[in-house]
Tab-separated table of C-alpha atoms and ligand atoms in Angstrom:
chain	number	residue	atom	x	y	z
A	1	UNK	CA	0.246	28.296	-64.407
A	2	UNK	CA	-3.298	26.774	-63.625
A	3	UNK	CA	-2.526	25.216	-60.016
A	4	UNK	CA	-5.895	23.385	-60.172
A	5	UNK	CA	-5.059	21.445	-63.334
A	6	UNK	CA	-1.686	20.846	-62.249
A	7	UNK	CA	-2.652	19.626	-58.908
A	8	UNK	CA	-4.995	17.203	-60.689
A	9	UNK	CA	-2.295	16.009	-63.302
A	10	UNK	CA	-0.150	15.260	-60.171
A	11	UNK	CA	-2.918	13.218	-58.808
A	12	UNK	CA	-3.421	15.455	-55.770
A	13	UNK	CA	-6.492	17.396	-56.482
A	14	UNK	CA	-7.345	19.666	-53.869
A	15	UNK	CA	-10.660	20.529	-52.487
A	16	UNK	CA	-9.591	24.118	-51.798
A	17	UNK	CA	-12.585	26.332	-52.375
A	18	UNK	CA	-16.129	26.215	-51.726
A	19	UNK	CA	-18.267	22.812	-51.445
A	20	UNK	CA	-20.760	22.077	-54.324
A	21	UNK	CA	-23.753	22.662	-51.726
A	22	UNK	CA	-22.309	26.237	-50.864
A	23	UNK	CA	-21.705	26.762	-54.495
A	24	UNK	CA	-25.052	25.915	-55.488
A	25	UNK	CA	-26.840	27.658	-52.727
A	26	UNK	CA	-24.789	30.859	-53.297
A	27	UNK	CA	-25.605	30.794	-57.109
A	28	UNK	CA	-29.303	30.389	-56.391
A	29	UNK	CA	-29.276	33.451	-53.902
A	30	UNK	CA	-27.182	35.523	-56.434
A	31	UNK	CA	-29.909	34.823	-59.126
A	32	UNK	CA	-32.775	35.821	-56.775
A	33	UNK	CA	-30.923	39.173	-56.106
A	34	UNK	CA	-30.461	39.995	-59.664
A	35	UNK	CA	-34.184	38.629	-60.648
A	36	UNK	CA	-36.396	40.964	-62.705
A	37	UNK	CA	-33.761	42.959	-64.325
A	38	UNK	CA	-31.781	43.689	-61.391
A	39	UNK	CA	-34.615	45.402	-59.696
A	40	UNK	CA	-34.068	44.442	-56.136
A	41	UNK	CA	-30.395	44.791	-56.487
A	42	UNK	CA	-30.928	48.244	-57.758
A	43	UNK	CA	-33.166	49.022	-55.045
A	44	UNK	CA	-30.696	48.050	-52.288
A	45	UNK	CA	-27.929	50.273	-54.027
A	46	UNK	CA	-30.253	53.278	-54.015
A	47	UNK	CA	-31.251	52.728	-50.488
A	48	UNK	CA	-27.842	51.942	-49.045
A	49	UNK	CA	-25.604	54.175	-51.137
A	50	UNK	CA	-27.499	56.887	-53.179
A	51	UNK	CA	-30.812	57.726	-51.653
A	52	UNK	CA	-30.704	61.348	-53.309
A	53	UNK	CA	-30.902	59.983	-56.705
A	54	UNK	CA	-34.126	58.877	-58.836
A	55	UNK	CA	-35.370	55.546	-57.564
A	56	UNK	CA	-34.501	52.835	-60.140
A	57	UNK	CA	-38.132	51.852	-60.609
A	58	UNK	CA	-38.786	55.424	-61.852
A	59	UNK	CA	-35.630	56.088	-63.838
A	60	UNK	CA	-34.441	54.294	-66.973
A	61	UNK	CA	-32.367	51.056	-66.278
A	62	UNK	CA	-29.902	49.579	-68.762
A	63	UNK	CA	-28.679	46.063	-68.650
A	64	UNK	CA	-25.936	45.891	-71.143
A	65	UNK	CA	-24.983	42.594	-73.004
A	66	UNK	CA	-21.564	41.886	-71.824
A	67	UNK	CA	-20.941	38.614	-73.641
A	68	UNK	CA	-17.823	38.270	-75.643
A	69	UNK	CA	-15.186	35.868	-76.707
A	70	UNK	CA	-12.417	35.135	-74.011
A	71	UNK	CA	-11.575	37.492	-71.036
A	72	UNK	CA	-9.696	40.067	-73.125
A	73	UNK	CA	-12.985	40.414	-75.339
A	74	UNK	CA	-15.126	40.553	-72.289
A	75	UNK	CA	-12.837	43.024	-70.519
A	76	UNK	CA	-12.997	45.135	-73.563
A	77	UNK	CA	-17.023	44.736	-73.772
A	78	UNK	CA	-17.110	45.784	-70.151
A	79	UNK	CA	-14.949	48.977	-70.670
A	80	UNK	CA	-17.247	50.101	-73.693
A	81	UNK	CA	-20.454	49.297	-71.491
A	82	UNK	CA	-19.072	51.464	-68.659
A	83	UNK	CA	-18.160	54.314	-71.009
A	84	UNK	CA	-21.848	54.257	-72.716
A	85	UNK	CA	-23.502	53.939	-69.294
A	86	UNK	CA	-21.418	56.737	-67.702
A	87	UNK	CA	-22.506	58.987	-70.647
A	88	UNK	CA	-26.200	58.233	-70.105
A	89	UNK	CA	-26.780	60.604	-67.410
A	90	UNK	CA	-30.049	60.158	-65.459
A	91	UNK	CA	-30.059	56.379	-65.996
A	92	UNK	CA	-29.321	53.450	-63.557
A	93	UNK	CA	-27.090	50.724	-65.341
A	94	UNK	CA	-26.387	47.257	-63.954
A	95	UNK	CA	-23.634	45.263	-65.375
A	96	UNK	CA	-24.138	41.605	-64.571
A	97	UNK	CA	-20.632	39.812	-64.042
A	98	UNK	CA	-18.345	42.281	-65.811
A	99	UNK	CA	-14.663	41.425	-66.400
A	100	UNK	CA	-11.985	43.749	-65.397
A	101	UNK	CA	-8.254	43.465	-66.043
A	102	UNK	CA	-5.730	44.331	-63.528
A	103	UNK	CA	-2.111	44.122	-63.933
A	104	UNK	CA	-0.537	41.953	-61.321
A	105	UNK	CA	3.237	41.614	-61.073
A	106	UNK	CA	3.531	42.790	-64.364
A	107	UNK	CA	0.953	40.281	-66.085
A	108	UNK	CA	-2.788	41.081	-66.706
A	109	UNK	CA	-4.898	39.206	-64.072
A	110	UNK	CA	-8.799	39.139	-65.100
A	111	UNK	CA	-11.294	39.703	-62.416
A	112	UNK	CA	-15.066	39.058	-62.367
A	113	UNK	CA	-17.232	41.003	-59.707
A	114	UNK	CA	-20.711	40.164	-58.904
A	115	UNK	CA	-21.872	43.210	-60.450
A	116	UNK	CA	-20.952	46.942	-60.882
A	117	UNK	CA	-23.672	49.572	-60.965
A	118	UNK	CA	-23.514	52.803	-62.648
A	119	UNK	CA	-25.398	55.484	-60.865
A	120	UNK	CA	-27.586	58.341	-62.609
A	121	UNK	CA	-24.550	60.774	-61.537
A	122	UNK	CA	-22.047	58.584	-63.627
A	123	UNK	CA	-20.366	57.232	-60.631
A	124	UNK	CA	-19.555	53.547	-60.130
A	125	UNK	CA	-20.046	50.984	-57.478
A	126	UNK	CA	-19.075	47.444	-56.943
A	127	UNK	CA	-21.491	44.997	-55.601
A	128	UNK	CA	-20.672	41.744	-53.667
A	129	UNK	CA	-23.160	39.043	-53.272
A	130	UNK	CA	-22.283	36.673	-50.500
A	131	UNK	CA	-24.456	33.578	-49.228
A	132	UNK	CA	-23.364	34.152	-45.436
A	133	UNK	CA	-26.200	35.499	-43.411
A	134	UNK	CA	-26.651	39.101	-42.018
A	135	UNK	CA	-28.165	38.729	-38.615
A	136	UNK	CA	-29.774	42.032	-37.279
A	137	UNK	CA	-27.851	43.903	-39.886
A	138	UNK	CA	-24.186	42.638	-39.038
A	139	UNK	CA	-22.256	39.662	-40.438
A	140	UNK	CA	-19.287	37.731	-39.264
A	141	UNK	CA	-16.670	40.128	-39.286
A	142	UNK	CA	-14.033	37.800	-40.570
A	143	UNK	CA	-16.137	37.181	-43.747
A	144	UNK	CA	-17.100	40.726	-44.206
A	145	UNK	CA	-13.333	41.695	-43.965
A	146	UNK	CA	-12.585	38.734	-46.628
A	147	UNK	CA	-15.203	40.441	-48.732
A	148	UNK	CA	-13.991	44.040	-48.286
A	149	UNK	CA	-10.464	42.899	-49.384
A	150	UNK	CA	-12.041	41.022	-52.469
A	151	UNK	CA	-14.127	44.120	-53.517
A	152	UNK	CA	-10.914	46.543	-52.916
A	153	UNK	CA	-9.150	44.836	-55.686
A	154	UNK	CA	-12.153	45.296	-58.218
A	155	UNK	CA	-12.274	48.826	-57.074
A	156	UNK	CA	-8.508	49.195	-58.101
A	157	UNK	CA	-9.319	47.581	-61.417
A	158	UNK	CA	-12.227	49.754	-61.947
A	159	UNK	CA	-10.212	52.766	-61.352
A	160	UNK	CA	-7.852	51.677	-64.128
A	161	UNK	CA	-10.809	51.767	-66.436
A	162	UNK	CA	-11.948	55.106	-65.067
A	163	UNK	CA	-8.533	56.595	-65.753
A	164	UNK	CA	-8.807	55.838	-69.413
A	165	UNK	CA	-12.181	58.076	-69.632
A	166	UNK	CA	-12.313	61.772	-69.965
A	167	UNK	CA	-13.639	63.077	-67.680
A	168	UNK	CA	-12.707	60.133	-65.273
A	169	UNK	CA	-15.842	58.852	-63.300
A	170	UNK	CA	-15.802	58.421	-59.809
A	171	UNK	CA	-15.235	55.007	-58.555
A	172	UNK	CA	-17.027	54.858	-55.216
A	173	UNK	CA	-14.917	53.409	-52.374
A	174	UNK	CA	-18.234	52.399	-50.473
A	175	UNK	CA	-19.106	48.975	-52.018
A	176	UNK	CA	-22.480	47.242	-51.564
A	177	UNK	CA	-22.241	43.895	-49.655
A	178	UNK	CA	-25.489	41.944	-50.279
A	179	UNK	CA	-26.347	38.822	-47.864
A	180	UNK	CA	-29.328	36.755	-46.888
A	181	UNK	CA	-31.291	38.330	-44.059
A	182	UNK	CA	-31.352	36.336	-40.880
A	183	UNK	CA	-31.080	32.839	-42.408
A	184	UNK	CA	-33.871	33.686	-44.895
A	185	UNK	CA	-33.468	33.823	-48.581
A	186	UNK	CA	-34.416	37.515	-48.585
A	187	UNK	CA	-31.703	39.750	-49.518
A	188	UNK	CA	-30.340	42.686	-47.370
A	189	UNK	CA	-27.567	44.794	-48.045
A	190	UNK	CA	-24.611	46.905	-46.122
A	191	UNK	CA	-22.512	49.621	-47.451
A	192	UNK	CA	-18.881	48.789	-46.720
A	193	UNK	CA	-16.140	51.330	-46.689
A	194	UNK	CA	-13.045	49.674	-48.437
A	195	UNK	CA	-10.656	52.691	-48.436
A	196	UNK	CA	-8.215	51.108	-46.058
A	197	UNK	CA	-8.405	47.707	-47.771
A	198	UNK	CA	-7.924	49.295	-51.158
A	199	UNK	CA	-4.843	51.531	-49.985
A	200	UNK	CA	-3.041	48.344	-48.359
A	201	UNK	CA	-3.771	46.264	-51.551
A	202	UNK	CA	-2.520	49.061	-53.906
A	203	UNK	CA	0.561	49.193	-51.878
A	204	UNK	CA	1.098	45.206	-51.916
A	205	UNK	CA	0.398	45.143	-55.656
A	206	UNK	CA	3.060	47.805	-56.280
A	207	UNK	CA	5.585	45.752	-54.412
A	208	UNK	CA	5.131	42.503	-55.924
A	209	UNK	CA	8.083	40.954	-57.874
A	210	UNK	CA	7.629	40.903	-61.408
A	211	UNK	CA	6.348	37.601	-62.866
A	212	UNK	CA	9.218	37.780	-65.334
A	213	UNK	CA	11.837	37.924	-62.706
A	214	UNK	CA	10.272	34.929	-60.711
A	215	UNK	CA	10.304	33.063	-64.090
A	216	UNK	CA	13.977	33.908	-64.499
A	217	UNK	CA	14.958	32.288	-61.119
A	218	UNK	CA	13.471	28.895	-62.235
A	219	UNK	CA	15.911	26.245	-63.305
A	220	UNK	CA	16.497	26.035	-67.102
A	221	UNK	CA	13.740	24.189	-68.949
A	222	UNK	CA	11.293	23.922	-66.059
A	223	UNK	CA	7.769	23.701	-67.355
A	224	UNK	CA	4.356	23.189	-65.702
A	225	UNK	CA	2.182	22.553	-68.581
A	226	UNK	CA	-0.602	20.247	-67.357
A	227	UNK	CA	-0.265	18.444	-70.786
A	228	UNK	CA	3.060	16.793	-69.782
A	229	UNK	CA	3.053	13.400	-68.030
A	230	UNK	CA	2.653	13.088	-64.450
A	231	UNK	CA	6.525	12.200	-63.970
A	232	UNK	CA	7.665	15.257	-65.918
A	233	UNK	CA	5.357	17.519	-63.973
A	234	UNK	CA	6.418	16.145	-60.655
A	235	UNK	CA	10.048	16.525	-61.522
A	236	UNK	CA	9.186	20.200	-62.585
A	237	UNK	CA	7.519	21.000	-59.197
A	238	UNK	CA	10.284	19.147	-57.184
A	239	UNK	CA	12.696	21.572	-58.946
A	240	UNK	CA	11.369	24.511	-57.117
A	241	UNK	CA	11.532	24.817	-53.393
A	242	UNK	CA	8.335	24.794	-51.574
A	243	UNK	CA	7.818	25.720	-47.826
A	244	UNK	CA	4.502	23.990	-47.054
A	245	UNK	CA	2.495	25.021	-43.850
A	246	UNK	CA	-1.109	24.020	-42.711
A	247	UNK	CA	-2.137	27.483	-43.880
A	248	UNK	CA	-1.746	26.402	-47.385
A	249	UNK	CA	-4.827	24.075	-47.162
A	250	UNK	CA	-7.107	27.011	-47.188
A	251	UNK	CA	-5.248	28.843	-49.896
A	252	UNK	CA	-3.488	27.093	-52.565
A	253	UNK	CA	-4.545	24.273	-55.002
A	254	UNK	CA	-1.258	22.397	-54.569
A	255	UNK	CA	-1.639	22.032	-50.888
A	256	UNK	CA	-2.316	18.251	-50.864
A	257	UNK	CA	1.051	17.592	-53.132
A	258	UNK	CA	3.189	19.865	-51.041
A	259	UNK	CA	1.670	18.420	-47.809
A	260	UNK	CA	2.756	14.897	-48.801
A	261	UNK	CA	6.052	15.872	-49.923
A	262	UNK	CA	6.700	17.888	-46.921
A	263	UNK	CA	5.552	14.765	-44.680
A	264	UNK	CA	7.851	12.497	-46.592
A	265	UNK	CA	10.588	14.944	-45.801
A	266	UNK	CA	9.868	15.006	-42.243
A	267	UNK	CA	9.714	19.067	-42.403
A	268	UNK	CA	8.790	20.855	-39.449
A	269	UNK	CA	6.638	23.276	-41.343
A	270	UNK	CA	3.819	20.559	-41.253
A	271	UNK	CA	3.318	21.418	-37.833
A	272	UNK	CA	2.660	24.905	-38.540
A	273	UNK	CA	4.720	28.168	-38.933
A	274	UNK	CA	4.763	29.058	-35.299
A	275	UNK	CA	6.517	25.689	-34.391
A	276	UNK	CA	8.924	26.156	-37.155
A	277	UNK	CA	9.918	29.764	-35.937
A	278	UNK	CA	10.355	28.236	-32.396
A	279	UNK	CA	12.589	25.624	-33.822
A	280	UNK	CA	15.107	27.997	-35.486
A	281	UNK	CA	17.574	26.060	-37.781
A	282	UNK	CA	16.101	22.743	-37.062
A	283	UNK	CA	14.059	21.919	-40.010
A	284	UNK	CA	13.253	18.273	-39.840
A	285	UNK	CA	11.543	16.152	-37.117
A	286	UNK	CA	14.507	14.145	-37.321
A	287	UNK	CA	16.910	16.939	-36.496
A	288	UNK	CA	14.559	18.028	-33.608
A	289	UNK	CA	14.612	14.336	-32.151
A	290	UNK	CA	18.385	14.068	-32.539
A	291	UNK	CA	18.799	17.421	-30.814
A	292	UNK	CA	16.561	16.455	-28.059
A	293	UNK	CA	18.312	13.353	-27.423
A	294	UNK	CA	21.782	14.992	-27.340
A	295	UNK	CA	22.925	13.216	-30.539
A	296	UNK	CA	23.239	16.363	-32.682
A	297	UNK	CA	22.825	20.531	-32.516
A	298	UNK	CA	24.832	23.214	-30.998
A	299	UNK	CA	24.079	23.017	-27.162
A	300	UNK	CA	24.194	26.835	-27.184
A	301	UNK	CA	21.358	27.298	-29.665
A	302	UNK	CA	18.269	28.239	-27.524
A	303	UNK	CA	16.025	26.033	-29.405
A	304	UNK	CA	18.443	22.971	-28.847
A	305	UNK	CA	18.775	23.763	-25.120
A	306	UNK	CA	14.845	24.092	-24.792
A	307	UNK	CA	14.670	20.583	-26.482
A	308	UNK	CA	17.076	19.051	-24.015
A	309	UNK	CA	15.498	20.562	-21.041
A	310	UNK	CA	11.975	19.469	-22.323
A	311	UNK	CA	13.568	15.767	-22.986
A	312	UNK	CA	14.929	15.611	-19.497
A	313	UNK	CA	11.728	16.768	-17.867
A	314	UNK	CA	9.827	14.154	-19.839
A	315	UNK	CA	12.268	11.362	-18.850
A	316	UNK	CA	12.061	12.518	-15.447
A	317	UNK	CA	8.352	12.472	-15.355
A	318	UNK	CA	8.121	9.052	-16.917
A	319	UNK	CA	10.587	7.621	-14.419
A	320	UNK	CA	8.611	8.966	-11.742
A	321	UNK	CA	5.382	7.456	-13.080
A	322	UNK	CA	7.230	4.104	-13.539
A	323	UNK	CA	7.092	4.265	-17.329
A	324	UNK	CA	9.452	3.753	-20.013
A	325	UNK	CA	11.943	6.624	-20.604
A	326	UNK	CA	12.954	7.615	-23.990
A	327	UNK	CA	12.243	10.248	-26.502
A	328	UNK	CA	9.689	9.535	-29.251
B	1	SF4	S1	4.157	25.520	-50.393
B	1	SF4	FE1	2.030	26.140	-50.066
B	1	SF4	S2	1.789	27.762	-51.318
B	1	SF4	FE2	3.435	26.922	-51.937
B	1	SF4	S3	2.899	25.692	-53.795
B	1	SF4	FE3	2.790	24.362	-51.929
B	1	SF4	S4	0.649	24.488	-51.068
B	1	SF4	FE4	1.048	26.139	-52.600
């Protein structure tokens, strides 16, 4: 389902994703990197990954047209362009925003890397263009890690395309990360080895529950089409259990909707997964307060015992301070 449309239809559109400003700035930087037929980008690939090859300025450079209708059409066009480029030995080819298909949980997912370069030796490289700065040759490790995980998925998808060719071309496991240099608008690049991320993602993909199995577990008649009324959609979403946590805010379009539901229900997961783990079987704030007051809960439960001890200490501290005792 399209969770962004679903969240909007439910009246809880999420701001999850990039800000408009960051988006515009990122697009402007990417356009600059790819200007002049990708001359700068190919120079960075040559310098960072393939110094032994003929420089792109002196070799033939191809920029295939990848436009087609729909993601399936674009993926087919990309496969064809990759096949042709791999056969054109001695030339550099830049595929700008190719479309790749990868089977995820038994269903095709379409992926769009910033660029894929075919080297003169016929090997393929994924290029990721990011707008975070690279200072003195290194960037924020968390952001580089996220970019590496993203690029590793593209590498896996490219390997599926390569496996259908005979002989199968080499998909390079060092990708090129292009960023602005020292807060300027000038591009600089770093080669990133994504072998580890590729192996981890490959294992995770192999273990995913198939979409059909997840769909089979849904109650009969549940449908998430955004064309339905807000009431029907709310009922459909309600029919599926959700365990909201603050981490959802940076990862899921339905976060605002689930957060509102979770607060209404007084669920302790609103307070974060570590708190939930500490509280064991106590799943609502009401249960927690009742346990702390000694009105409910098994006294042998370590979470209940800890809450009662904490409530007692609080009451003592407030009494000593001359304040009002009680548990709020
Ligand atoms: S619980 Fe979190 S991950 Fe699941 S649908 Fe809600 S916001 Fe998304």
